[in-house]
C-alpha cells in the first residue's frame, strides 16, 4: 500500500484500516510461530503498512 493512497483517506477510514492491519499482523505472527507461514516477508509488509497508516494519522491530527 502506498502512502499516497493512505493519505487521501479520512481519520475514521485510517483507524479502521489500522485495526485490520494489526489483526492481520497478529495472525501472521501466529502462523509463523506454528510453522504455517510460507512467505515470511508478509510480516515485514504488514509492519510497514501499519507504520505508514500511523504516520498519516499523526499528520492529519496535527493539521
mmCIF file of N, CA, C and O in Angstrom:
data_model
loop_
_atom_site.group_PDB
_atom_site.id
_atom_site.type_symbol
_atom_site.label_atom_id
_atom_site.label_comp_id
_atom_site.label_asym_id
_atom_site.label_seq_id
_atom_site.Cartn_x
_atom_site.Cartn_y
_atom_site.Cartn_z
ATOM 1 N N UNK A 1 0.837 -1.166 0.000
ATOM 2 C CA UNK A 1 0.000 0.000 0.000
ATOM 3 C C UNK A 1 0.888 1.238 0.000
ATOM 4 O O UNK A 1 1.808 1.343 0.795
ATOM 5 N N UNK A 2 0.603 2.163 -0.868
ATOM 6 C CA UNK A 2 1.418 3.361 -0.981
ATOM 7 C C UNK A 2 0.892 4.468 -0.078
ATOM 8 O O UNK A 2 -0.298 4.522 0.236
ATOM 9 N N UNK A 3 1.798 5.339 0.314
ATOM 10 C CA UNK A 3 1.436 6.426 1.217
ATOM 11 C C UNK A 3 0.445 7.384 0.570
ATOM 12 O O UNK A 3 -0.434 7.914 1.237
ATOM 13 N N UNK A 4 0.546 7.580 -0.740
ATOM 14 C CA UNK A 4 -0.383 8.490 -1.411
ATOM 15 C C UNK A 4 -1.815 7.959 -1.350
ATOM 16 O O UNK A 4 -2.757 8.741 -1.273
ATOM 17 N N UNK A 5 -1.978 6.635 -1.386
ATOM 18 C CA UNK A 5 -3.310 6.043 -1.245
ATOM 19 C C UNK A 5 -3.836 6.232 0.175
ATOM 20 O O UNK A 5 -5.029 6.489 0.373
ATOM 21 N N UNK A 6 -2.964 6.095 1.141
ATOM 22 C CA UNK A 6 -3.353 6.206 2.541
ATOM 23 C C UNK A 6 -3.692 7.653 2.888
ATOM 24 O O UNK A 6 -4.636 7.928 3.625
ATOM 25 N N UNK A 7 -2.945 8.587 2.344
ATOM 26 C CA UNK A 7 -3.083 9.997 2.695
ATOM 27 C C UNK A 7 -4.422 10.586 2.265
ATOM 28 O O UNK A 7 -4.866 11.588 2.821
ATOM 29 N N UNK A 8 -5.092 9.970 1.299
ATOM 30 C CA UNK A 8 -6.358 10.504 0.818
ATOM 31 C C UNK A 8 -7.547 10.049 1.672
ATOM 32 O O UNK A 8 -8.648 10.546 1.483
ATOM 33 N N UNK A 9 -7.340 9.149 2.598
ATOM 34 C CA UNK A 9 -8.428 8.610 3.422
ATOM 35 C C UNK A 9 -8.699 9.511 4.625
ATOM 36 O O UNK A 9 -7.840 10.272 5.048
ATOM 37 N N UNK A 10 -9.896 9.378 5.182
ATOM 38 C CA UNK A 10 -10.262 10.143 6.371
ATOM 39 C C UNK A 10 -9.706 9.457 7.615
ATOM 40 O O UNK A 10 -9.242 8.313 7.561
ATOM 41 N N UNK A 11 -9.819 10.139 8.749
ATOM 42 C CA UNK A 11 -9.298 9.594 10.003
ATOM 43 C C UNK A 11 -10.045 8.321 10.394
ATOM 44 O O UNK A 11 -9.433 7.354 10.853
ATOM 45 N N UNK A 12 -11.357 8.295 10.182
ATOM 46 C CA UNK A 12 -12.143 7.107 10.532
ATOM 47 C C UNK A 12 -11.740 5.918 9.673
ATOM 48 O O UNK A 12 -11.622 4.792 10.170
ATOM 49 N N UNK A 13 -11.537 6.160 8.392
ATOM 50 C CA UNK A 13 -11.109 5.088 7.492
ATOM 51 C C UNK A 13 -9.725 4.586 7.871
ATOM 52 O O UNK A 13 -9.463 3.377 7.828
ATOM 53 N N UNK A 14 -8.853 5.515 8.258
ATOM 54 C CA UNK A 14 -7.495 5.116 8.660
ATOM 55 C C UNK A 14 -7.517 4.280 9.928
ATOM 56 O O UNK A 14 -6.768 3.311 10.052
ATOM 57 N N UNK A 15 -8.371 4.644 10.874
ATOM 58 C CA UNK A 15 -8.478 3.859 12.112
ATOM 59 C C UNK A 15 -8.975 2.448 11.827
ATOM 60 O O UNK A 15 -8.474 1.474 12.399
ATOM 61 N N UNK A 16 -9.945 2.323 10.936
ATOM 62 C CA UNK A 16 -10.462 1.000 10.578
ATOM 63 C C UNK A 16 -9.391 0.186 9.856
ATOM 64 O O UNK A 16 -9.216 -1.015 10.121
ATOM 65 N N UNK A 17 -8.659 0.832 8.965
ATOM 66 C CA UNK A 17 -7.594 0.152 8.232
ATOM 67 C C UNK A 17 -6.471 -0.273 9.172
ATOM 68 O O UNK A 17 -5.913 -1.366 9.032
ATOM 69 N N UNK A 18 -6.161 0.563 10.143
ATOM 70 C CA UNK A 18 -5.120 0.242 11.118
ATOM 71 C C UNK A 18 -5.511 -0.984 11.935
ATOM 72 O O UNK A 18 -4.693 -1.889 12.142
ATOM 73 N N UNK A 19 -6.761 -1.029 12.368
ATOM 74 C CA UNK A 19 -7.231 -2.179 13.141
ATOM 75 C C UNK A 19 -7.154 -3.456 12.304
ATOM 76 O O UNK A 19 -6.737 -4.513 12.794
ATOM 77 N N UNK A 20 -7.530 -3.353 11.036
ATOM 78 C CA UNK A 20 -7.481 -4.505 10.133
ATOM 79 C C UNK A 20 -6.041 -4.999 9.937
ATOM 80 O O UNK A 20 -5.776 -6.203 10.002
ATOM 81 N N UNK A 21 -5.112 -4.069 9.738
ATOM 82 C CA UNK A 21 -3.713 -4.445 9.515
ATOM 83 C C UNK A 21 -3.086 -5.029 10.784
ATOM 84 O O UNK A 21 -2.267 -5.949 10.708
ATOM 85 N N UNK A 22 -3.450 -4.504 11.939
ATOM 86 C CA UNK A 22 -2.908 -5.049 13.187
ATOM 87 C C UNK A 22 -3.422 -6.463 13.428
ATOM 88 O O UNK A 22 -2.685 -7.320 13.917
ATOM 89 N N UNK A 23 -4.666 -6.715 13.066
ATOM 90 C CA UNK A 23 -5.211 -8.065 13.175
ATOM 91 C C UNK A 23 -4.493 -9.011 12.224
ATOM 92 O O UNK A 23 -4.152 -10.145 12.590
ATOM 93 N N UNK A 24 -4.243 -8.538 11.013
ATOM 94 C CA UNK A 24 -3.512 -9.332 10.027
ATOM 95 C C UNK A 24 -2.103 -9.663 10.535
ATOM 96 O O UNK A 24 -1.647 -10.801 10.419
ATOM 97 N N UNK A 25 -1.433 -8.675 11.119
ATOM 98 C CA UNK A 25 -0.090 -8.899 11.647
ATOM 99 C C UNK A 25 -0.108 -9.931 12.772
ATOM 100 O O UNK A 25 0.761 -10.802 12.832
ATOM 101 N N UNK A 26 -1.110 -9.872 13.640
ATOM 102 C CA UNK A 26 -1.247 -10.835 14.717
ATOM 103 C C UNK A 26 -1.416 -12.250 14.158
ATOM 104 O O UNK A 26 -0.760 -13.195 14.611
ATOM 105 N N UNK A 27 -2.285 -12.376 13.145
ATOM 106 C CA UNK A 27 -2.499 -13.686 12.532
ATOM 107 C C UNK A 27 -1.238 -14.208 11.851
ATOM 108 O O UNK A 27 -0.927 -15.397 11.922
ATOM 109 N N UNK A 28 -0.506 -13.317 11.198
ATOM 110 C CA UNK A 28 0.733 -13.728 10.531
ATOM 111 C C UNK A 28 1.767 -14.207 11.543
ATOM 112 O O UNK A 28 2.474 -15.187 11.308
ATOM 113 N N UNK A 29 1.841 -13.509 12.677
ATOM 114 C CA UNK A 29 2.782 -13.929 13.712
ATOM 115 C C UNK A 29 2.402 -15.283 14.295
ATOM 116 O O UNK A 29 3.273 -16.107 14.587
ATOM 117 N N UNK A 30 1.103 -15.527 14.457
ATOM 118 C CA UNK A 30 0.660 -16.837 14.939
ATOM 119 C C UNK A 30 1.031 -17.933 13.945
ATOM 120 O O UNK A 30 1.498 -19.010 14.328
ATOM 121 N N UNK A 31 0.803 -17.668 12.668
ATOM 122 C CA UNK A 31 1.141 -18.648 11.643
ATOM 123 C C UNK A 31 2.644 -18.904 11.600
ATOM 124 O O UNK A 31 3.082 -20.029 11.375
ATOM 125 N N UNK A 32 3.441 -17.848 11.813
ATOM 126 C CA UNK A 32 4.892 -18.009 11.829
ATOM 127 C C UNK A 32 5.326 -18.906 12.985
ATOM 128 O O UNK A 32 6.162 -19.792 12.810
ATOM 129 N N UNK A 33 4.727 -18.699 14.156
ATOM 130 C CA UNK A 33 5.094 -19.486 15.336
ATOM 131 C C UNK A 33 4.679 -20.948 15.206
ATOM 132 O O UNK A 33 5.319 -21.827 15.768
ATOM 133 N N UNK A 34 3.592 -21.198 14.475
ATOM 134 C CA UNK A 34 3.123 -22.574 14.326
ATOM 135 C C UNK A 34 3.612 -23.216 13.030
ATOM 136 O O UNK A 34 3.110 -24.272 12.639
ATOM 137 N N UNK A 35 4.553 -22.554 12.365
ATOM 138 C CA UNK A 35 5.192 -23.074 11.141
ATOM 139 C C UNK A 35 4.196 -23.254 9.998
ATOM 140 O O UNK A 35 4.337 -24.151 9.182
ATOM 141 N N UNK A 36 3.177 -22.408 9.913
ATOM 142 C CA UNK A 36 2.204 -22.481 8.840
ATOM 143 C C UNK A 36 2.387 -21.380 7.808
ATOM 144 O O UNK A 36 1.726 -21.376 6.785
ATOM 145 N N UNK A 37 3.287 -20.443 8.086
ATOM 146 C CA UNK A 37 3.506 -19.308 7.188
ATOM 147 C C UNK A 37 4.547 -19.685 6.141
ATOM 148 O O UNK A 37 5.655 -20.095 6.478
ATOM 149 N N UNK A 38 4.178 -19.554 4.869
ATOM 150 C CA UNK A 38 5.103 -19.922 3.799
ATOM 151 C C UNK A 38 5.925 -18.733 3.331
ATOM 152 O O UNK A 38 7.064 -18.894 2.907
ATOM 153 N N UNK A 39 5.373 -17.519 3.394
ATOM 154 C CA UNK A 39 6.075 -16.333 2.926
ATOM 155 C C UNK A 39 6.256 -15.377 4.104
ATOM 156 O O UNK A 39 5.366 -14.591 4.430
ATOM 157 N N UNK A 40 7.414 -15.409 4.729
ATOM 158 C CA UNK A 40 7.637 -14.616 5.930
ATOM 159 C C UNK A 40 7.791 -13.125 5.634
ATOM 160 O O UNK A 40 7.730 -12.304 6.547
ATOM 161 N N UNK A 41 7.958 -12.752 4.381
ATOM 162 C CA UNK A 41 8.085 -11.329 4.051
ATOM 163 C C UNK A 41 6.754 -10.597 4.202
ATOM 164 O O UNK A 41 6.731 -9.365 4.218
ATOM 165 N N UNK A 42 5.653 -11.333 4.318
ATOM 166 C CA UNK A 42 4.351 -10.705 4.535
ATOM 167 C C UNK A 42 4.327 -9.949 5.856
ATOM 168 O O UNK A 42 3.639 -8.927 5.978
ATOM 169 N N UNK A 43 5.059 -10.425 6.848
ATOM 170 C CA UNK A 43 5.123 -9.761 8.151
ATOM 171 C C UNK A 43 5.755 -8.389 7.996
ATOM 172 O O UNK A 43 5.269 -7.396 8.534
ATOM 173 N N UNK A 44 6.828 -8.323 7.249
ATOM 174 C CA UNK A 44 7.524 -7.059 7.019
ATOM 175 C C UNK A 44 6.624 -6.057 6.304
ATOM 176 O O UNK A 44 6.560 -4.883 6.670
ATOM 177 N N UNK A 45 5.902 -6.530 5.310
ATOM 178 C CA UNK A 45 4.993 -5.661 4.557
ATOM 179 C C UNK A 45 3.887 -5.134 5.463
ATOM 180 O O UNK A 45 3.546 -3.938 5.414
ATOM 181 N N UNK A 46 3.335 -5.984 6.299
ATOM 182 C CA UNK A 46 2.263 -5.571 7.211
ATOM 183 C C UNK A 46 2.770 -4.541 8.218
ATOM 184 O O UNK A 46 2.080 -3.551 8.505
ATOM 185 N N UNK A 47 3.969 -4.740 8.740
ATOM 186 C CA UNK A 47 4.537 -3.790 9.698
ATOM 187 C C UNK A 47 4.767 -2.429 9.053
ATOM 188 O O UNK A 47 4.512 -1.390 9.659
ATOM 189 N N UNK A 48 5.236 -2.426 7.815
ATOM 190 C CA UNK A 48 5.469 -1.159 7.123
ATOM 191 C C UNK A 48 4.157 -0.454 6.795
ATOM 192 O O UNK A 48 4.071 0.775 6.860
ATOM 193 N N UNK A 49 3.122 -1.225 6.456
ATOM 194 C CA UNK A 49 1.808 -0.631 6.205
ATOM 195 C C UNK A 49 1.259 0.028 7.469
ATOM 196 O O UNK A 49 0.703 1.126 7.419
ATOM 197 N N UNK A 50 1.435 -0.644 8.598
ATOM 198 C CA UNK A 50 0.977 -0.083 9.872
ATOM 199 C C UNK A 50 1.713 1.219 10.162
ATOM 200 O O UNK A 50 1.103 2.204 10.581
ATOM 201 N N UNK A 51 2.997 1.256 9.911
ATOM 202 C CA UNK A 51 3.784 2.473 10.140
ATOM 203 C C UNK A 51 3.310 3.603 9.229
ATOM 204 O O UNK A 51 3.203 4.758 9.669
ATOM 205 N N UNK A 52 3.012 3.293 7.982
ATOM 206 C CA UNK A 52 2.524 4.314 7.051
ATOM 207 C C UNK A 52 1.173 4.868 7.509
ATOM 208 O O UNK A 52 0.933 6.075 7.431
ATOM 209 N N UNK A 53 0.302 3.983 7.975
ATOM 210 C CA UNK A 53 -1.015 4.418 8.434
ATOM 211 C C UNK A 53 -0.879 5.308 9.670
ATOM 212 O O UNK A 53 -1.529 6.350 9.774
ATOM 213 N N UNK A 54 -0.022 4.911 10.599
ATOM 214 C CA UNK A 54 0.174 5.718 11.807
ATOM 215 C C UNK A 54 0.771 7.079 11.475
ATOM 216 O O UNK A 54 0.411 8.087 12.087
ATOM 217 N N UNK A 55 1.663 7.133 10.501
ATOM 218 C CA UNK A 55 2.245 8.396 10.076
ATOM 219 C C UNK A 55 1.173 9.313 9.500
ATOM 220 O O UNK A 55 1.120 10.502 9.822
ATOM 221 N N UNK A 56 0.307 8.772 8.664
ATOM 222 C CA UNK A 56 -0.768 9.564 8.070
ATOM 223 C C UNK A 56 -1.740 10.046 9.146
ATOM 224 O O UNK A 56 -2.209 11.186 9.101
ATOM 225 N N UNK A 57 -2.037 9.190 10.128
ATOM 226 C CA UNK A 57 -2.932 9.593 11.223
ATOM 227 C C UNK A 57 -2.338 10.755 12.023
ATOM 228 O O UNK A 57 -3.035 11.722 12.332
ATOM 229 N N UNK A 58 -1.063 10.655 12.349
ATOM 230 C CA UNK A 58 -0.420 11.742 13.099
ATOM 231 C C UNK A 58 -0.403 13.037 12.306
ATOM 232 O O UNK A 58 -0.609 14.110 12.860
ATOM 233 N N UNK A 59 -0.179 12.930 11.016
ATOM 234 C CA UNK A 59 -0.153 14.113 10.175
ATOM 235 C C UNK A 59 -1.526 14.784 10.134
ATOM 236 O O UNK A 59 -1.647 16.005 10.212
ATOM 237 N N UNK A 60 -2.579 13.982 10.020
ATOM 238 C CA UNK A 60 -3.936 14.528 9.961
ATOM 239 C C UNK A 60 -4.364 15.103 11.299
ATOM 240 O O UNK A 60 -5.095 16.095 11.357
ATOM 241 N N UNK A 61 -3.931 14.499 12.387
ATOM 242 C CA UNK A 61 -4.299 15.016 13.717
ATOM 243 C C UNK A 61 -3.625 16.353 14.004
ATOM 244 O O UNK A 61 -4.190 17.192 14.684
ATOM 245 N N UNK A 62 -2.412 16.544 13.506
ATOM 246 C CA UNK A 62 -1.703 17.795 13.733
ATOM 247 C C UNK A 62 -2.256 18.929 12.885
ATOM 248 O O UNK A 62 -2.144 20.090 13.260
ATOM 249 N N UNK A 63 -2.837 18.594 11.748
ATOM 250 C CA UNK A 63 -3.331 19.639 10.824
ATOM 251 C C UNK A 63 -4.642 20.234 11.293
ATOM 252 O O UNK A 63 -5.277 19.859 12.182
#
